[in-house]
C-alpha cells in the first residue's frame, strides 16, 4: 500500500462542483422518469388542449387557446420538475441514509443549497425547453418580451427548487412529501392560470 | 505535535435526555483507539459530533489542532468516517461513487490510489454494480473504500464489522492495521471486545454517556481483570479456611472445588505457601484469566466505579 496518509491539493469549489455533477448525473441516469415522463405529459396536454379541445374554446384575450396554454404548460414543467428534483433527491438521501455521506464532507451549507438548486433548475429548464420546442408544432408564440419570459421561468425555477428543499427537509415520510405536491403545486397549477385566465375565476380566487 | 483528536467537556442531550455528559479525552496521532460501551452509552453520538453529523450542545472537539465547528472544512478533510448504518445510494455504481466521493472532500480523484483501494478491498469485480447489488460484506468494504478515498489522517470506524462474517472481519482488521502502519490514526467502536483487545493501543469505555475508563489496553485489562485459580480437592470442604479470605474464595461442586481470585499483578508464592500449610489435599488445579470482556462488564454493570 502506497500510504493512505497524504492528501492532494484542496480545491475549495470542488465539493460544490462535484455535488452539482452528482445531482445532474442522478436525474440524467433516470432520464425516462425525470425528463421523458414530464415531456410526454406536457405533450399530451398540448395535444388535448392545443390541437383538439383548443379549437372549440373561444379565443382568450386576443390569443387562440393554444397560444394561451403553451406558456403555462412550459412554466408548469419548469416548476414541477424544479420542485421534484430537489424534493425527491434530498428526501431519498435522508430516507436511505446517504445524506450522512455528505454531512461529513467539507461541502458548506451554501454550496449544498446552490448545487441542489442549480441541478433542479437545469432539469426544470430542460423540460421547459423541450416542451417549448414541441409546442412549436401546435402554435406560433408571439414573443413580445422573450428575455423577461426566460427570467421569469428561471426565477420560478429557483423559487420552487427552494420549496422542494424545504419539503424534503421537513417531510417525515413519503406521505407528507406528497402533501406538498398536492397542497402547494396542484392548487397553483389549477388556480394559477395555466389552463384559463384567472380573470374568469370567481371571487376571491381571481384576486389572490 | 497536535492531538489527532481532542475532545473537551463534550455534552449532548436529546429532548433533555443526556446522551453524552462532559466527555473529555485525546487521541494521539498514529494510534488505534477503541471507544467501547454498551448500546446507548453515547459512542455513536460522540462519533457523530466528531464527524459533524450531530450538533454539539457544549464543549469542544478539535482534530489535528483545528476546531471542528469554526474550521469544519479543515477538520472534515482530515476525517474519514465509516458509519454504523449501511448507507445506500442506488443511482451510482461503485466506481462512480468512489470517484465522486473524493471530490466532496475537495481533492481530485487519484486513479492510482483508487485502484489500490479497489485491489486491497477486493472491489474489482463489483465496480459496475450499484450498491443494492452488493452483498453485506461488500457494502462494508465499499464504505471503507469511500471513507479512505480522500486519504484521511483519522479514520473513524463505527461498528465496521457488525454483521460481517469471521473471514471478512479478519481481513478488514488486517487492512486497518496496515493503513495504521502507514500513518493513519484509527478511532473504532466495536462490539467484538476480543478484537478491540487485540487491535487497540488504548481503550476508552463509556457508560450512560460518561467515560468510565481510559487506559492503554494492556494496563486496563491487567488492572481490572482477575486471575482465577480453581482447585479440585480430594475430600469436600465444609467451610472455607479464614486464611484464604483475601482471595475471595467460594466453594462449588459440593465442596470439592475451591475457587480463588487473584489480582493480576500479585505473585502466587504466598498463596502456594498458604495452601501447602493448610493441607487441603489438592487433586488438580486450573487457572483462568479474565479478558477485556469481563473488564467491560465489570465497568458497565457497576456504573463505572473503577
GROMACS .gro file of C-alpha atoms in nm:
model
  514
    1UNK     CA    1   0.000   0.000   0.000
    2UNK     CA    2   0.147   0.332  -0.109
    3UNK     CA    3   0.028   0.513   0.202
    4UNK     CA    4  -0.313   0.633   0.293
    5UNK     CA    5  -0.190   0.948   0.457
    6UNK     CA    6  -0.110   1.229   0.216
    7UNK     CA    7  -0.395   1.437   0.080
    8UNK     CA    8  -0.383   1.614  -0.252
    9UNK     CA    9  -0.425   1.990  -0.302
   10UNK     CA   10  -0.754   2.116  -0.158
   11UNK     CA   11  -0.979   2.287  -0.411
   12UNK     CA   12  -1.248   2.485  -0.227
   13UNK     CA   13  -1.501   2.475  -0.512
   14UNK     CA   14  -1.454   2.109  -0.595
   15UNK     CA   15  -1.702   1.988  -0.327
   16UNK     CA   16  -1.965   2.214  -0.487
   17UNK     CA   17  -1.894   2.118  -0.847
   18UNK     CA   18  -1.883   1.750  -0.750
   19UNK     CA   19  -2.219   1.771  -0.575
   20UNK     CA   20  -2.366   1.958  -0.871
   21UNK     CA   21  -2.226   1.694  -1.109
   22UNK     CA   22  -2.368   1.418  -0.892
   23UNK     CA   23  -2.713   1.579  -0.884
   24UNK     CA   24  -2.716   1.628  -1.262
   25UNK     CA   25  -2.595   1.270  -1.319
   26UNK     CA   26  -2.864   1.148  -1.080
   27UNK     CA   27  -3.153   1.282  -1.284
   28UNK     CA   28  -2.977   1.203  -1.611
   29UNK     CA   29  -2.938   0.836  -1.513
   30UNK     CA   30  -3.314   0.806  -1.474
   31UNK     CA   31  -3.400   1.039  -1.761
   32UNK     CA   32  -3.701   0.829  -1.858
   33UNK     CA   33  -3.861   0.928  -1.528
   34UNK     CA   34  -3.717   1.273  -1.476
   35UNK     CA   35  -3.718   1.416  -1.828
   36UNK     CA   36  -3.915   1.196  -2.064
   37UNK     CA   37  -4.224   1.148  -1.846
   38UNK     CA   38  -4.293   1.520  -1.784
   39UNK     CA   39  -4.229   1.593  -2.150
   40UNK     CA   40  -4.480   1.327  -2.261
   41UNK     CA   41  -4.734   1.457  -2.005
   42UNK     CA   42  -4.695   1.813  -2.131
   43UNK     CA   43  -4.716   1.692  -2.492
   44UNK     CA   44  -5.047   1.522  -2.414
   45UNK     CA   45  -5.175   1.845  -2.262
   46UNK     CA   46  -5.062   2.026  -2.576
   47UNK     CA   47  -5.234   1.775  -2.797
   48UNK     CA   48  -5.558   1.774  -2.599
   49UNK     CA   49  -5.585   2.144  -2.519
   50UNK     CA   50  -5.386   2.287  -2.804
   51UNK     CA   51  -5.490   2.083  -3.104
   52UNK     CA   52  -5.814   1.914  -3.007
   53UNK     CA   53  -6.022   2.099  -2.745
   54UNK     CA   54  -5.845   2.427  -2.807
   55UNK     CA   55  -6.015   2.475  -3.144
   56UNK     CA   56  -6.353   2.461  -2.971
   57UNK     CA   57  -6.261   2.708  -2.697
   58UNK     CA   58  -6.312   3.071  -2.779
   59UNK     CA   59  -6.015   3.298  -2.825
   60UNK     CA   60  -5.897   3.439  -2.494
   61UNK     CA   61  -5.766   3.793  -2.456
   62UNK     CA   62  -5.666   3.818  -2.819
   63UNK     CA   63  -5.488   3.482  -2.850
   64UNK     CA   64  -5.602   3.143  -2.963
   65UNK     CA   65  -5.624   2.882  -2.688
   66UNK     CA   66  -5.303   2.701  -2.788
   67UNK     CA   67  -5.108   3.026  -2.770
   68UNK     CA   68  -5.259   3.088  -2.428
   69UNK     CA   69  -5.195   2.746  -2.280
   70UNK     CA   70  -4.838   2.688  -2.407
   71UNK     CA   71  -4.656   2.937  -2.176
   72UNK     CA   72  -4.848   2.795  -1.881
   73UNK     CA   73  -4.753   2.440  -1.972
   74UNK     CA   74  -4.388   2.540  -2.013
   75UNK     CA   75  -4.386   2.706  -1.672
   76UNK     CA   76  -4.574   2.412  -1.522
   77UNK     CA   77  -4.298   2.182  -1.648
   78UNK     CA   78  -4.028   2.411  -1.509
   79UNK     CA   79  -4.194   2.445  -1.169
   80UNK     CA   80  -4.293   2.080  -1.124
   81UNK     CA   81  -3.953   1.949  -1.220
   82UNK     CA   82  -3.752   2.202  -1.023
   83UNK     CA   83  -3.956   2.113  -0.716
   84UNK     CA   84  -3.946   1.739  -0.779
   85UNK     CA   85  -3.572   1.727  -0.841
   86UNK     CA   86  -3.482   1.888  -0.510
   87UNK     CA   87  -3.750   1.723  -0.302
   88UNK     CA   88  -3.702   1.368  -0.429
   89UNK     CA   89  -3.323   1.375  -0.433
   90UNK     CA   90  -3.283   1.519  -0.085
   91UNK     CA   91  -3.568   1.319   0.067
   92UNK     CA   92  -3.439   0.990  -0.076
   93UNK     CA   93  -3.096   1.080   0.052
   94UNK     CA   94  -3.244   1.129   0.400
   95UNK     CA   95  -3.464   0.822   0.373
   96UNK     CA   96  -3.187   0.584   0.263
   97UNK     CA   97  -2.923   0.741   0.486
   98UNK     CA   98  -2.696   0.864   0.205
   99UNK     CA   99  -2.719   1.218   0.342
  100UNK     CA  100  -2.466   1.134   0.616
  101UNK     CA  101  -2.208   1.075   0.345
  102UNK     CA  102  -2.247   1.441   0.253
  103UNK     CA  103  -2.282   1.580   0.603
  104UNK     CA  104  -1.934   1.457   0.699
  105UNK     CA  105  -1.768   1.626   0.400
  106UNK     CA  106  -1.642   1.985   0.372
  107UNK     CA  107  -1.941   2.081   0.150
  108UNK     CA  108  -2.066   2.405   0.309
  109UNK     CA  109  -2.440   2.475   0.355
  110UNK     CA  110  -2.443   2.749   0.082
  111UNK     CA  111  -2.263   2.511  -0.158
  112UNK     CA  112  -2.512   2.240  -0.071
  113UNK     CA  113  -2.814   2.462  -0.142
  114UNK     CA  114  -2.661   2.607  -0.457
  115UNK     CA  115  -2.572   2.267  -0.604
  116UNK     CA  116  -2.919   2.125  -0.541
  117UNK     CA  117  -3.082   2.442  -0.676
  118UNK     CA  118  -2.876   2.459  -0.994
  119UNK     CA  119  -2.934   2.091  -1.071
  120UNK     CA  120  -3.308   2.141  -1.019
  121UNK     CA  121  -3.302   2.450  -1.241
  122UNK     CA  122  -3.121   2.257  -1.512
  123UNK     CA  123  -3.379   1.979  -1.505
  124UNK     CA  124  -3.669   2.228  -1.493
  125UNK     CA  125  -3.540   2.440  -1.778
  126UNK     CA  126  -3.453   2.134  -1.988
  127UNK     CA  127  -3.811   2.011  -1.955
  128UNK     CA  128  -3.943   2.362  -2.027
  129UNK     CA  129  -3.719   2.394  -2.332
  130UNK     CA  130  -3.832   2.064  -2.481
  131UNK     CA  131  -4.199   2.148  -2.414
  132UNK     CA  132  -4.150   2.479  -2.594
  133UNK     CA  133  -3.984   2.302  -2.890
  134UNK     CA  134  -4.272   2.055  -2.913
  135UNK     CA  135  -4.525   2.336  -2.877
  136UNK     CA  136  -4.398   2.496  -3.197
  137UNK     CA  137  -4.575   2.210  -3.377
  138UNK     CA  138  -4.906   2.332  -3.239
  139UNK     CA  139  -4.886   2.711  -3.245
  140UNK     CA  140  -4.659   3.009  -3.307
  141UNK     CA  141  -4.595   3.212  -2.995
  142UNK     CA  142  -4.589   3.587  -3.036
  143UNK     CA  143  -4.273   3.664  -2.836
  144UNK     CA  144  -4.300   4.022  -2.716
  145UNK     CA  145  -4.060   4.001  -2.415
  146UNK     CA  146  -3.852   3.685  -2.453
  147UNK     CA  147  -3.582   3.787  -2.200
  148UNK     CA  148  -3.845   3.869  -1.941
  149UNK     CA  149  -4.013   3.533  -2.005
  150UNK     CA  150  -3.685   3.348  -1.963
  151UNK     CA  151  -3.604   3.545  -1.647
  152UNK     CA  152  -3.947   3.463  -1.508
  153UNK     CA  153  -3.901   3.093  -1.580
  154UNK     CA  154  -3.560   3.095  -1.411
  155UNK     CA  155  -3.689   3.280  -1.105
  156UNK     CA  156  -3.983   3.040  -1.077
  157UNK     CA  157  -3.737   2.753  -1.103
  158UNK     CA  158  -3.520   2.893  -0.820
  159UNK     CA  159  -3.823   2.954  -0.602
  160UNK     CA  160  -3.970   2.608  -0.643
  161UNK     CA  161  -3.633   2.441  -0.606
  162UNK     CA  162  -3.617   2.605  -0.262
  163UNK     CA  163  -3.970   2.484  -0.184
  164UNK     CA  164  -3.851   2.137  -0.286
  165UNK     CA  165  -3.557   2.158  -0.046
  166UNK     CA  166  -3.781   2.278   0.237
  167UNK     CA  167  -4.032   2.000   0.168
  168UNK     CA  168  -3.754   1.737   0.169
  169UNK     CA  169  -3.606   1.870   0.493
  170UNK     CA  170  -3.935   1.874   0.683
  171UNK     CA  171  -4.110   1.571   0.530
  172UNK     CA  172  -4.119   1.280   0.773
  173UNK     CA  173  -4.226   1.020   0.515
  174UNK     CA  174  -4.343   0.983   0.157
  175UNK     CA  175  -4.699   1.079   0.251
  176UNK     CA  176  -4.602   1.415   0.395
  177UNK     CA  177  -4.376   1.475   0.096
  178UNK     CA  178  -4.666   1.416  -0.142
  179UNK     CA  179  -4.875   1.658   0.065
  180UNK     CA  180  -4.650   1.940  -0.052
  181UNK     CA  181  -4.724   1.842  -0.412
  182UNK     CA  182  -5.097   1.805  -0.351
  183UNK     CA  183  -5.149   2.116  -0.141
  184UNK     CA  184  -4.890   2.350  -0.290
  185UNK     CA  185  -4.824   2.266  -0.652
  186UNK     CA  186  -5.162   2.136  -0.770
  187UNK     CA  187  -5.363   2.438  -0.644
  188UNK     CA  188  -5.108   2.671  -0.800
  189UNK     CA  189  -5.138   2.487  -1.133
  190UNK     CA  190  -5.516   2.464  -1.141
  191UNK     CA  191  -5.590   2.803  -0.982
  192UNK     CA  192  -5.286   2.985  -1.118
  193UNK     CA  193  -5.396   3.041  -1.474
  194UNK     CA  194  -5.223   2.761  -1.659
  195UNK     CA  195  -5.536   2.643  -1.840
  196UNK     CA  196  -5.755   2.955  -1.830
  197UNK     CA  197  -5.713   3.324  -1.747
  198UNK     CA  198  -5.750   3.387  -1.375
  199UNK     CA  199  -5.981   3.680  -1.457
  200UNK     CA  200  -6.262   3.432  -1.520
  201UNK     CA  201  -6.231   3.278  -1.171
  202UNK     CA  202  -6.497   3.374  -0.915
  203UNK     CA  203  -6.404   3.598  -0.625
  204UNK     CA  204  -6.193   3.577  -0.413
  205UNK     CA  205  -5.979   3.343  -0.626
  206UNK     CA  206  -5.944   3.586  -0.912
  207UNK     CA  207  -5.779   3.843  -0.687
  208UNK     CA  208  -5.548   3.616  -0.488
  209UNK     CA  209   0.252   1.760   1.798
  210UNK     CA  210  -0.122   1.825   1.778
  211UNK     CA  211  -0.353   1.555   1.900
  212UNK     CA  212  -0.530   1.361   1.629
  213UNK     CA  213  -0.846   1.427   1.826
  214UNK     CA  214  -0.901   1.644   2.130
  215UNK     CA  215  -1.239   1.627   2.300
  216UNK     CA  216  -1.306   1.859   2.591
  217UNK     CA  217  -1.612   1.872   2.818
  218UNK     CA  218  -1.837   1.747   2.542
  219UNK     CA  219  -2.208   1.721   2.622
  220UNK     CA  220  -2.516   1.640   2.419
  221UNK     CA  221  -2.879   1.586   2.511
  222UNK     CA  222  -3.176   1.471   2.306
  223UNK     CA  223  -3.510   1.605   2.429
  224UNK     CA  224  -3.349   1.682   2.766
  225UNK     CA  225  -3.219   1.324   2.794
  226UNK     CA  226  -2.840   1.345   2.828
  227UNK     CA  227  -2.662   1.122   2.575
  228UNK     CA  228  -2.306   1.242   2.637
  229UNK     CA  229  -2.201   1.403   2.965
  230UNK     CA  230  -1.894   1.618   3.000
  231UNK     CA  231  -1.674   1.385   2.797
  232UNK     CA  232  -1.302   1.457   2.761
  233UNK     CA  233  -1.025   1.255   2.603
  234UNK     CA  234  -0.745   1.280   2.349
  235UNK     CA  235  -0.632   1.051   2.071
  236UNK     CA  236  -0.265   1.062   1.981
  237UNK     CA  237  -0.153   1.066   1.620
  238UNK     CA  238  -0.079   0.720   1.486
  239UNK     CA  239  -0.262   0.516   1.749
  240UNK     CA  240  -0.553   0.278   1.724
  241UNK     CA  241  -0.804   0.397   1.979
  242UNK     CA  242  -1.105   0.193   2.084
  243UNK     CA  243  -1.423   0.355   2.208
  244UNK     CA  244  -1.634   0.090   2.375
  245UNK     CA  245  -1.957   0.080   2.565
  246UNK     CA  246  -2.293  -0.095   2.576
  247UNK     CA  247  -2.576   0.009   2.347
  248UNK     CA  248  -2.691   0.360   2.431
  249UNK     CA  249  -2.364   0.450   2.604
  250UNK     CA  250  -2.315   0.753   2.378
  251UNK     CA  251  -2.044   0.619   2.144
  252UNK     CA  252  -2.223   0.688   1.817
  253UNK     CA  253  -2.344   1.027   1.942
  254UNK     CA  254  -1.984   1.115   2.021
  255UNK     CA  255  -1.867   0.997   1.680
  256UNK     CA  256  -2.150   1.187   1.511
  257UNK     CA  257  -2.044   1.504   1.690
  258UNK     CA  258  -1.682   1.448   1.587
  259UNK     CA  259  -1.776   1.394   1.225
  260UNK     CA  260  -2.020   1.687   1.215
  261UNK     CA  261  -2.348   1.500   1.176
  262UNK     CA  262  -2.477   1.595   1.520
  263UNK     CA  263  -2.458   1.942   1.670
  264UNK     CA  264  -2.259   1.990   1.989
  265UNK     CA  265  -2.451   2.125   2.292
  266UNK     CA  266  -2.142   2.226   2.485
  267UNK     CA  267  -1.772   2.154   2.492
  268UNK     CA  268  -1.532   2.136   2.200
  269UNK     CA  269  -1.376   1.897   1.953
  270UNK     CA  270  -1.060   1.959   1.757
  271UNK     CA  271  -0.884   1.738   1.506
  272UNK     CA  272  -0.514   1.793   1.440
  273UNK     CA  273  -0.541   2.134   1.607
  274UNK     CA  274  -0.848   2.257   1.416
  275UNK     CA  275  -1.179   2.318   1.591
  276UNK     CA  276  -1.447   2.111   1.420
  277UNK     CA  277  -1.701   2.396   1.424
  278UNK     CA  278  -1.501   2.708   1.344
  279UNK     CA  279  -1.273   2.519   1.100
  280UNK     CA  280  -1.510   2.246   0.988
  281UNK     CA  281  -1.373   2.228   0.635
  282UNK     CA  282  -1.020   2.159   0.757
  283UNK     CA  283  -1.128   1.900   1.014
  284UNK     CA  284  -1.366   1.716   0.784
  285UNK     CA  285  -1.100   1.688   0.516
  286UNK     CA  286  -0.884   1.506   0.767
  287UNK     CA  287  -1.153   1.264   0.878
  288UNK     CA  288  -1.283   0.955   0.705
  289UNK     CA  289  -1.598   0.805   0.852
  290UNK     CA  290  -1.736   0.454   0.815
  291UNK     CA  291  -2.087   0.478   0.950
  292UNK     CA  292  -2.252   0.210   1.158
  293UNK     CA  293  -2.561   0.201   0.938
  294UNK     CA  294  -2.508   0.090   0.581
  295UNK     CA  295  -2.555   0.393   0.358
  296UNK     CA  296  -2.731   0.315   0.032
  297UNK     CA  297  -2.722   0.515  -0.288
  298UNK     CA  298  -2.856   0.319  -0.579
  299UNK     CA  299  -2.802   0.575  -0.851
  300UNK     CA  300  -2.430   0.522  -0.892
  301UNK     CA  301  -2.201   0.229  -0.948
  302UNK     CA  302  -1.918   0.154  -0.708
  303UNK     CA  303  -1.666   0.311  -0.949
  304UNK     CA  304  -1.870   0.629  -0.998
  305UNK     CA  305  -1.942   0.669  -0.628
  306UNK     CA  306  -1.574   0.636  -0.537
  307UNK     CA  307  -1.477   0.894  -0.795
  308UNK     CA  308  -1.744   1.138  -0.677
  309UNK     CA  309  -1.660   1.089  -0.312
  310UNK     CA  310  -1.306   1.223  -0.347
  311UNK     CA  311  -1.449   1.542  -0.496
  312UNK     CA  312  -1.674   1.605  -0.197
  313UNK     CA  313  -1.356   1.639   0.007
  314UNK     CA  314  -1.210   1.894  -0.233
  315UNK     CA  315  -0.938   1.668  -0.374
  316UNK     CA  316  -0.908   1.540  -0.728
  317UNK     CA  317  -0.978   1.172  -0.776
  318UNK     CA  318  -0.641   0.993  -0.772
  319UNK     CA  319  -0.679   0.691  -1.004
  320UNK     CA  320  -0.375   0.511  -0.859
  321UNK     CA  321  -0.494   0.542  -0.501
  322UNK     CA  322  -0.848   0.450  -0.604
  323UNK     CA  323  -0.718   0.138  -0.778
  324UNK     CA  324  -0.511   0.048  -0.473
  325UNK     CA  325  -0.818   0.065  -0.250
  326UNK     CA  326  -1.017  -0.137  -0.503
  327UNK     CA  327  -0.748  -0.404  -0.511
  328UNK     CA  328  -0.693  -0.420  -0.135
  329UNK     CA  329  -1.063  -0.440  -0.061
  330UNK     CA  330  -1.138  -0.683  -0.347
  331UNK     CA  331  -1.389  -0.448  -0.505
  332UNK     CA  332  -1.259  -0.506  -0.858
  333UNK     CA  333  -1.531  -0.746  -0.979
  334UNK     CA  334  -1.804  -0.520  -0.840
  335UNK     CA  335  -1.712  -0.182  -0.987
  336UNK     CA  336  -2.000  -0.176  -1.234
  337UNK     CA  337  -2.261  -0.272  -0.974
  338UNK     CA  338  -2.490  -0.035  -0.790
  339UNK     CA  339  -2.481  -0.066  -0.414
  340UNK     CA  340  -2.803  -0.263  -0.374
  341UNK     CA  341  -2.648  -0.545  -0.578
  342UNK     CA  342  -2.358  -0.585  -0.334
  343UNK     CA  343  -2.353  -0.840  -0.053
  344UNK     CA  344  -2.345  -0.716   0.307
  345UNK     CA  345  -1.971  -0.768   0.333
  346UNK     CA  346  -1.905  -0.593   0.004
  347UNK     CA  347  -2.116  -0.298   0.115
  348UNK     CA  348  -1.892  -0.267   0.423
  349UNK     CA  349  -1.579  -0.285   0.207
  350UNK     CA  350  -1.721  -0.022  -0.026
  351UNK     CA  351  -1.797   0.207   0.269
  352UNK     CA  352  -1.439   0.169   0.392
  353UNK     CA  353  -1.305   0.248   0.045
  354UNK     CA  354  -1.524   0.560   0.031
  355UNK     CA  355  -1.404   0.672   0.372
  356UNK     CA  356  -1.041   0.637   0.261
  357UNK     CA  357  -1.066   0.777  -0.091
  358UNK     CA  358  -0.952   1.127   0.016
  359UNK     CA  359  -0.666   0.987   0.228
  360UNK     CA  360  -0.789   1.094   0.572
  361UNK     CA  361  -0.546   1.132   0.862
  362UNK     CA  362  -0.803   0.998   1.111
  363UNK     CA  363  -1.026   0.710   1.013
  364UNK     CA  364  -1.338   0.665   1.224
  365UNK     CA  365  -1.486   0.317   1.216
  366UNK     CA  366  -1.824   0.293   1.387
  367UNK     CA  367  -1.900  -0.077   1.425
  368UNK     CA  368  -1.750  -0.157   1.084
  369UNK     CA  369  -1.771  -0.533   1.129
  370UNK     CA  370  -2.127  -0.555   1.259
  371UNK     CA  371  -2.294  -0.847   1.082
  372UNK     CA  372  -1.980  -0.938   0.890
  373UNK     CA  373  -1.856  -1.298   0.871
  374UNK     CA  374  -1.540  -1.405   1.053
  375UNK     CA  375  -1.316  -1.427   0.746
  376UNK     CA  376  -1.408  -1.082   0.622
  377UNK     CA  377  -1.372  -0.941   0.971
  378UNK     CA  378  -1.017  -1.070   0.992
  379UNK     CA  379  -0.925  -0.935   0.651
  380UNK     CA  380  -1.076  -0.595   0.737
  381UNK     CA  381  -0.878  -0.574   1.061
  382UNK     CA  382  -0.559  -0.670   0.876
  383UNK     CA  383  -0.631  -0.388   0.636
  384UNK     CA  384  -0.697  -0.142   0.920
  385UNK     CA  385  -0.367  -0.238   1.083
  386UNK     CA  386  -0.191  -0.182   0.752
  387UNK     CA  387  -0.329   0.167   0.697
  388UNK     CA  388  -0.248   0.246   1.059
  389UNK     CA  389   0.114   0.142   0.996
  390UNK     CA  390   0.111   0.382   0.703
  391UNK     CA  391   0.029   0.671   0.935
  392UNK     CA  392  -0.348   0.688   0.962
  393UNK     CA  393  -0.486   0.725   1.314
  394UNK     CA  394  -0.781   0.497   1.386
  395UNK     CA  395  -1.082   0.552   1.610
  396UNK     CA  396  -1.301   0.247   1.626
  397UNK     CA  397  -1.603   0.123   1.808
  398UNK     CA  398  -1.684  -0.245   1.806
  399UNK     CA  399  -1.891  -0.494   1.997
  400UNK     CA  400  -1.624  -0.759   1.945
  401UNK     CA  401  -1.424  -0.696   2.259
  402UNK     CA  402  -1.167  -0.960   2.181
  403UNK     CA  403  -1.084  -0.770   1.864
  404UNK     CA  404  -1.065  -0.440   2.048
  405UNK     CA  405  -0.824  -0.602   2.292
  406UNK     CA  406  -0.604  -0.722   2.007
  407UNK     CA  407  -0.632  -0.413   1.788
  408UNK     CA  408  -0.632  -0.108   2.013
  409UNK     CA  409  -0.338   0.069   2.171
  410UNK     CA  410  -0.572   0.243   2.414
  411UNK     CA  411  -0.932   0.189   2.508
  412UNK     CA  412  -1.196   0.423   2.643
  413UNK     CA  413  -1.511   0.273   2.790
  414UNK     CA  414  -1.829   0.479   2.802
  415UNK     CA  415  -2.140   0.407   3.003
  416UNK     CA  416  -2.453   0.624   3.034
  417UNK     CA  417  -2.279   0.899   2.834
  418UNK     CA  418  -1.977   0.915   3.064
  419UNK     CA  419  -1.621   0.797   3.040
  420UNK     CA  420  -1.567   0.518   3.292
  421UNK     CA  421  -1.221   0.404   3.185
  422UNK     CA  422  -0.941   0.525   2.960
  423UNK     CA  423  -0.611   0.341   2.963
  424UNK     CA  424  -0.368   0.155   2.743
  425UNK     CA  425  -0.540  -0.173   2.661
  426UNK     CA  426  -0.294  -0.399   2.841
  427UNK     CA  427  -0.293  -0.187   3.155
  428UNK     CA  428  -0.670  -0.173   3.160
  429UNK     CA  429  -0.700  -0.548   3.132
  430UNK     CA  430  -0.421  -0.608   3.383
  431UNK     CA  431  -0.552  -0.360   3.637
  432UNK     CA  432  -0.913  -0.464   3.626
  433UNK     CA  433  -0.913  -0.826   3.523
  434UNK     CA  434  -0.870  -1.112   3.769
  435UNK     CA  435  -0.697  -1.444   3.756
  436UNK     CA  436  -0.888  -1.736   3.891
  437UNK     CA  437  -0.738  -2.046   4.049
  438UNK     CA  438  -0.967  -2.348   4.065
  439UNK     CA  439  -0.862  -2.635   4.292
  440UNK     CA  440  -1.008  -2.987   4.283
  441UNK     CA  441  -0.990  -3.132   4.634
  442UNK     CA  442  -0.955  -3.495   4.749
  443UNK     CA  443  -1.227  -3.455   5.010
  444UNK     CA  444  -1.502  -3.195   5.036
  445UNK     CA  445  -1.455  -2.884   5.249
  446UNK     CA  446  -1.732  -2.787   5.487
  447UNK     CA  447  -1.608  -2.432   5.538
  448UNK     CA  448  -1.350  -2.210   5.375
  449UNK     CA  449  -1.033  -2.153   5.578
  450UNK     CA  450  -1.017  -1.794   5.704
  451UNK     CA  451  -0.656  -1.770   5.583
  452UNK     CA  452  -0.787  -1.758   5.225
  453UNK     CA  453  -1.042  -1.477   5.278
  454UNK     CA  454  -0.828  -1.224   5.091
  455UNK     CA  455  -0.866  -1.431   4.772
  456UNK     CA  456  -1.249  -1.402   4.764
  457UNK     CA  457  -1.290  -1.780   4.785
  458UNK     CA  458  -1.601  -1.976   4.703
  459UNK     CA  459  -1.689  -2.343   4.707
  460UNK     CA  460  -1.853  -2.534   4.426
  461UNK     CA  461  -1.920  -2.899   4.340
  462UNK     CA  462  -2.042  -2.998   4.691
  463UNK     CA  463  -1.730  -2.855   4.848
  464UNK     CA  464  -1.488  -3.040   4.621
  465UNK     CA  465  -1.394  -2.734   4.412
  466UNK     CA  466  -1.237  -2.427   4.570
  467UNK     CA  467  -1.216  -2.115   4.355
  468UNK     CA  468  -0.982  -1.832   4.445
  469UNK     CA  469  -0.947  -1.491   4.276
  470UNK     CA  470  -0.600  -1.342   4.236
  471UNK     CA  471  -0.523  -0.985   4.144
  472UNK     CA  472  -0.334  -0.998   3.814
  473UNK     CA  473  -0.029  -0.812   3.936
  474UNK     CA  474   0.040  -1.012   4.253
  475UNK     CA  475   0.266  -1.314   4.285
  476UNK     CA  476   0.148  -1.661   4.383
  477UNK     CA  477   0.424  -1.775   4.618
  478UNK     CA  478   0.236  -1.657   4.929
  479UNK     CA  479  -0.077  -1.838   4.819
  480UNK     CA  480   0.114  -2.158   4.742
  481UNK     CA  481   0.272  -2.141   5.084
  482UNK     CA  482  -0.069  -2.097   5.250
  483UNK     CA  483  -0.224  -2.381   5.051
  484UNK     CA  484   0.064  -2.606   5.145
  485UNK     CA  485   0.030  -2.527   5.515
  486UNK     CA  486  -0.347  -2.586   5.507
  487UNK     CA  487  -0.306  -2.949   5.385
  488UNK     CA  488  -0.620  -2.929   5.169
  489UNK     CA  489  -0.536  -3.237   4.960
  490UNK     CA  490  -0.528  -3.084   4.614
  491UNK     CA  491  -0.601  -3.333   4.335
  492UNK     CA  492  -0.581  -3.095   4.039
  493UNK     CA  493  -0.589  -2.724   3.955
  494UNK     CA  494  -0.676  -2.488   3.670
  495UNK     CA  495  -0.604  -2.118   3.617
  496UNK     CA  496  -0.804  -1.872   3.411
  497UNK     CA  497  -0.758  -1.504   3.334
  498UNK     CA  498  -1.046  -1.273   3.250
  499UNK     CA  499  -1.010  -1.054   2.944
  500UNK     CA  500  -1.150  -0.725   2.824
  501UNK     CA  501  -1.498  -0.870   2.814
  502UNK     CA  502  -1.500  -0.921   3.189
  503UNK     CA  503  -1.346  -0.579   3.246
  504UNK     CA  504  -1.610  -0.427   3.023
  505UNK     CA  505  -1.894  -0.599   3.210
  506UNK     CA  506  -1.739  -0.508   3.544
  507UNK     CA  507  -1.721  -0.140   3.450
  508UNK     CA  508  -2.053  -0.106   3.277
  509UNK     CA  509  -2.253  -0.308   3.534
  510UNK     CA  510  -2.105  -0.127   3.830
  511UNK     CA  511  -2.199   0.209   3.681
  512UNK     CA  512  -1.841   0.297   3.612
  513UNK     CA  513  -1.693   0.293   3.957
  514UNK     CA  514  -1.342   0.181   3.876
   0.00000   0.00000   0.00000
